[in-house]
CSV table of C-alpha atoms in Angstrom, one decimal:
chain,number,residue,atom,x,y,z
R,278,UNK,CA,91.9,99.4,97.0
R,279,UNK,CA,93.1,98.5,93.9
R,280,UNK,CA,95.6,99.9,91.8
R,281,UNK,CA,94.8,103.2,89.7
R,282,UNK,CA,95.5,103.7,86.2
R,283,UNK,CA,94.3,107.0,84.0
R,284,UNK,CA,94.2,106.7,80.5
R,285,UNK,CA,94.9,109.3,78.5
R,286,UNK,CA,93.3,108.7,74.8
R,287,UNK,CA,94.3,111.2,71.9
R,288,UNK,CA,91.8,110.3,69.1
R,289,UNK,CA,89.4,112.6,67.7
R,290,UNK,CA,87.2,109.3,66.6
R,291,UNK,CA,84.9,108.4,70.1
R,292,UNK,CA,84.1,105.6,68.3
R,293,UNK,CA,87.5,104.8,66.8
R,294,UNK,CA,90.1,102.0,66.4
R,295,UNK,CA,91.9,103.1,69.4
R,296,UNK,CA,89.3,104.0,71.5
R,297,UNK,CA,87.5,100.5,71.2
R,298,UNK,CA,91.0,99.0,72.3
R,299,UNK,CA,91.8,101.0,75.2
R,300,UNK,CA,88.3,100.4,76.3
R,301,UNK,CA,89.2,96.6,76.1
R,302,UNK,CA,92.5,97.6,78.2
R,303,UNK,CA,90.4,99.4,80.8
R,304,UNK,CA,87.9,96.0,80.6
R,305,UNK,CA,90.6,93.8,81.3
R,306,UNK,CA,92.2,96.3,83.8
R,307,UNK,CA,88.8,96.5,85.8
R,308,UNK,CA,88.3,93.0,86.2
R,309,UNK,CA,91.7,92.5,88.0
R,310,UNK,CA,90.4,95.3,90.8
R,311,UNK,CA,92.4,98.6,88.9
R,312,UNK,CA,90.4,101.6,89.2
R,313,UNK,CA,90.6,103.0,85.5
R,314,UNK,CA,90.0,106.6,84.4
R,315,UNK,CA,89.7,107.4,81.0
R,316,UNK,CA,90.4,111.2,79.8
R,317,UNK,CA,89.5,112.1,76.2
R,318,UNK,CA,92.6,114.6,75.5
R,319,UNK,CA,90.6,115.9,72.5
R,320,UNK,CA,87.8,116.8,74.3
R,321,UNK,CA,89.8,118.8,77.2
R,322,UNK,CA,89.1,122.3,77.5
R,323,UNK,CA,92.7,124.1,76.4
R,324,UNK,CA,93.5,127.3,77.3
R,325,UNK,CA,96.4,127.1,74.7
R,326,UNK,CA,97.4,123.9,72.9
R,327,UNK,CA,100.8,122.2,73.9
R,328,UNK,CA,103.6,123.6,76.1
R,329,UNK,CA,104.2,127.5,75.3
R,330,UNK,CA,107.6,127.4,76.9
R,331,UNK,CA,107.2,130.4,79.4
R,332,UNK,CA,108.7,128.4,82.4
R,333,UNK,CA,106.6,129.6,85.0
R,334,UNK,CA,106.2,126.1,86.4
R,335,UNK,CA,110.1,125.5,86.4
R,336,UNK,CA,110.1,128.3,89.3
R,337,UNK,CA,106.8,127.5,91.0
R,338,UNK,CA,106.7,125.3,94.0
R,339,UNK,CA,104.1,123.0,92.7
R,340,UNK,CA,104.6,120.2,90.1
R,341,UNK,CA,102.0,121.9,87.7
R,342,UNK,CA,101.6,123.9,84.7
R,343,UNK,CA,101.0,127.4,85.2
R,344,UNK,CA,98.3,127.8,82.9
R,345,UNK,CA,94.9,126.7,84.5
R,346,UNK,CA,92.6,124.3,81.8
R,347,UNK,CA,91.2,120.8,81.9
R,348,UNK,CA,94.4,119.6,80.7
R,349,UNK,CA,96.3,121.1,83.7
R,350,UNK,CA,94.0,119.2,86.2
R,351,UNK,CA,94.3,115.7,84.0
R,352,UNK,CA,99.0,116.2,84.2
R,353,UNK,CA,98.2,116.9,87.7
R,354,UNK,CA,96.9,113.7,88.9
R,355,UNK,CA,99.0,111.3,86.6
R,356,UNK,CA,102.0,111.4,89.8
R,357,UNK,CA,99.1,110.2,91.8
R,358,UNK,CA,98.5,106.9,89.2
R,359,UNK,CA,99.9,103.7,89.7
R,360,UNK,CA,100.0,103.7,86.1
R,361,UNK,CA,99.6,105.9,83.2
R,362,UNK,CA,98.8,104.8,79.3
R,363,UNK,CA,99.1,107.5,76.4
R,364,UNK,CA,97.0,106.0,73.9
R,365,UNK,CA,96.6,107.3,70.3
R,366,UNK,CA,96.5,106.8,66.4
R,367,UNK,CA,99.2,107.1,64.4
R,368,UNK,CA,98.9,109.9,61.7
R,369,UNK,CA,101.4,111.1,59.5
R,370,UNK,CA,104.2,108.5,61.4
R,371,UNK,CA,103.9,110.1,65.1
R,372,UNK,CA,101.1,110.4,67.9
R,373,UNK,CA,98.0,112.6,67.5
R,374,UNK,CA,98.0,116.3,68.2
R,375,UNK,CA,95.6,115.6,70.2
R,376,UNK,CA,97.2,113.8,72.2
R,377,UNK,CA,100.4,115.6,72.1
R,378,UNK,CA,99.0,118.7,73.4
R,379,UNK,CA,99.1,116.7,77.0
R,380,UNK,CA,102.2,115.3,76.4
R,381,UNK,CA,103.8,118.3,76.0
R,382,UNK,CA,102.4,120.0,79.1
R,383,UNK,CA,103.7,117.2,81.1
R,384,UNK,CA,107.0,119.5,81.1
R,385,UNK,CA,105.8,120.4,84.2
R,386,UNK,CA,106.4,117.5,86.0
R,387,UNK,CA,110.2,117.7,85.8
R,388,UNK,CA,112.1,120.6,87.4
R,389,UNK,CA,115.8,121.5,87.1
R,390,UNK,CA,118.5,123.3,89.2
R,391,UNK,CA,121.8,122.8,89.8
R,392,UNK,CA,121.6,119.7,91.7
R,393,UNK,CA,119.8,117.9,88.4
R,394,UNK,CA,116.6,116.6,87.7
R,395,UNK,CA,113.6,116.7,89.9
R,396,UNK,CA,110.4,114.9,88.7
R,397,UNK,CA,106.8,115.4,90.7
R,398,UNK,CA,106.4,112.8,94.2
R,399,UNK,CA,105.0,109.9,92.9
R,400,UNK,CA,105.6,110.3,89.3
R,401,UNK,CA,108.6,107.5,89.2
R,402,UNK,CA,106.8,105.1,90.5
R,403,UNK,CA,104.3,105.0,87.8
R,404,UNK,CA,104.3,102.7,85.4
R,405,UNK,CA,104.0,104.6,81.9
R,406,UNK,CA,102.4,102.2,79.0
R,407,UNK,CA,102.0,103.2,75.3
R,408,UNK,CA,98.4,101.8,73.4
R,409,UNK,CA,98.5,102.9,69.1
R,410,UNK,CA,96.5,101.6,66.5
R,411,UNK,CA,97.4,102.0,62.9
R,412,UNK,CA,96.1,101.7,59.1
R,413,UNK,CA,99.6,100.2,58.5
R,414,UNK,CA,102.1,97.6,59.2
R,415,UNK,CA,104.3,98.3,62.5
R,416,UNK,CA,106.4,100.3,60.2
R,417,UNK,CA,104.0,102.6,59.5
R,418,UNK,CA,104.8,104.7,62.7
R,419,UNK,CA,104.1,101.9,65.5
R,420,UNK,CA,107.9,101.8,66.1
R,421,UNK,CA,108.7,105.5,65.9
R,422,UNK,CA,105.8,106.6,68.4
R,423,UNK,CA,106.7,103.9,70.5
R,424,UNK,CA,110.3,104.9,70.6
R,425,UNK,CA,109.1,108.2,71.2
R,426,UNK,CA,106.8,107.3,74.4
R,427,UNK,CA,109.6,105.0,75.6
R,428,UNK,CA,112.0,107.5,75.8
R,429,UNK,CA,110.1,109.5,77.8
R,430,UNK,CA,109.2,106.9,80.5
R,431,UNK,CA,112.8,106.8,80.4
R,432,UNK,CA,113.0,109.7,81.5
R,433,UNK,CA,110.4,110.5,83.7
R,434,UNK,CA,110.4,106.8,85.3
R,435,UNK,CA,113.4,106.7,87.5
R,436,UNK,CA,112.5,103.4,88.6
R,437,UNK,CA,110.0,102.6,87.3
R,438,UNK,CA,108.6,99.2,86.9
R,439,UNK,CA,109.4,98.1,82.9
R,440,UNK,CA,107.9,100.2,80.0
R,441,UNK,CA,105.1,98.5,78.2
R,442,UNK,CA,103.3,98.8,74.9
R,443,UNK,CA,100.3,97.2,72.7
R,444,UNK,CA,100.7,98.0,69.3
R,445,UNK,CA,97.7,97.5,66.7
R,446,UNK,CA,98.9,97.3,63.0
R,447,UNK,CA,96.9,96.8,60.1
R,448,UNK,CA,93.7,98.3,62.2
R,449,UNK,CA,91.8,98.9,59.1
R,450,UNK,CA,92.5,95.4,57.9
R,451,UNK,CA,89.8,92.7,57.6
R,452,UNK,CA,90.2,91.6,61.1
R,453,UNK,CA,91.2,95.0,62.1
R,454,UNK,CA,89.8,96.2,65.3
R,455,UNK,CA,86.6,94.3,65.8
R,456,UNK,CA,84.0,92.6,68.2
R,457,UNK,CA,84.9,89.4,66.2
R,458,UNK,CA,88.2,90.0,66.8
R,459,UNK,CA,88.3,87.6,69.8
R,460,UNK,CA,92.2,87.5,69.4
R,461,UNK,CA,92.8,90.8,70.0
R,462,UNK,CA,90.6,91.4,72.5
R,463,UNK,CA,91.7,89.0,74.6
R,464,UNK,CA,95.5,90.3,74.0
R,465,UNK,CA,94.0,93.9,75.1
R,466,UNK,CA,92.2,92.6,78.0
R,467,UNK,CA,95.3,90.9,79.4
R,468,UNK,CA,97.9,94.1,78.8
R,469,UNK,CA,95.0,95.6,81.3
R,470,UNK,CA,95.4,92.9,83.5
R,471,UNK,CA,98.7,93.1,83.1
R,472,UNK,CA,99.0,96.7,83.9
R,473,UNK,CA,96.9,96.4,87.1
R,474,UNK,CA,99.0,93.2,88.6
């Protein structure tokens, strides 16, 4: 069986920039033998939107948030991946709210006591990867979301294997995200290739 990757997209476009490279991702990931899911946070059914802070899950038994939606069920399953790629747009300098909304309801994969951090079985030895396409140079929030991502497969991938990202600038450029972009398809297929090795 190959190795199993979910990736979580946080676009509101289904025909976007980011989606058409994460779809390339997946491509390459499928033809090295990686069973790829793809979950369309913006299309999730929310019972509330992002982490309300009421810290049931910090005293349940289970490695899950407390309130029971799509998105629940999706944060579930990621300790089960072999790896796990937040993919998104950047707007206004950060990652989507629509993909945030997940992000932030991962919460419940950590617990604390006083012996220190606890994180869900499985979860560290998922690989967490970063995909984020953008109107604008790398400086135009590439490098702040990515910081942002990294730090939290920091944190949640006690070891891990490394962190790993594929940033898109200037995806509204001429070459842009495109079929005829032969360059960067290729580079998209082999981060998936890369990600199921």
């Amino acid at each position: 069986m190959g190795r199993r990757i979910m990736m979580v997209v946080g676009s509101p476009n289904e025909r976007g920039n980011t989606r058409t490279v994460v779809d390339w991702v997946a491509e390459g990931a499928r033809q090295a033998g990686a069973d790829v899911e793809i979950v369309d946070a913006a299309r999730l059914r929310y019972e509330v939107y992002g982490c309300q802070a009421c810290m049931a899950c910090k005293g349940a038994k289970e490695f899950r948030c407390a309130v029971d939606d799509e998105a629940t069920d999706v944060i579930a399953r990621m300790p089960e991946q072999d790896a796990v790629v937040l993919a998104t747009p950047i707007y206004f300098w950060g990652l989507s709210a629509q993909l945030k909304h997940v992000v932030d309801r991962m919460f419940c994969l950590v617990k604390s006591d006083e012996r220190g951090y606890r994180f869900a079985p499985g979860l560290e030895k998922a690989r967490l990867a970063f995909v984020a396409t953008a109107g604008g140079g790398s400086e135009w929030g590439l490098k702040l979301a990515e910081e942002n991502v990294k730090a939290i497969a920091g944190f949640v991938g006690v070891g891990a294997p490394a962190f790993k990202s594929l940033l898109v600038p200037n995806a509204h450029s001429e070459e842009g995200v495109r079929e005829s972009n032969t360059a960067l398809r290729e580079k998209a297929r082999a981060f998936g290739r890369e990600l199921a090795g």
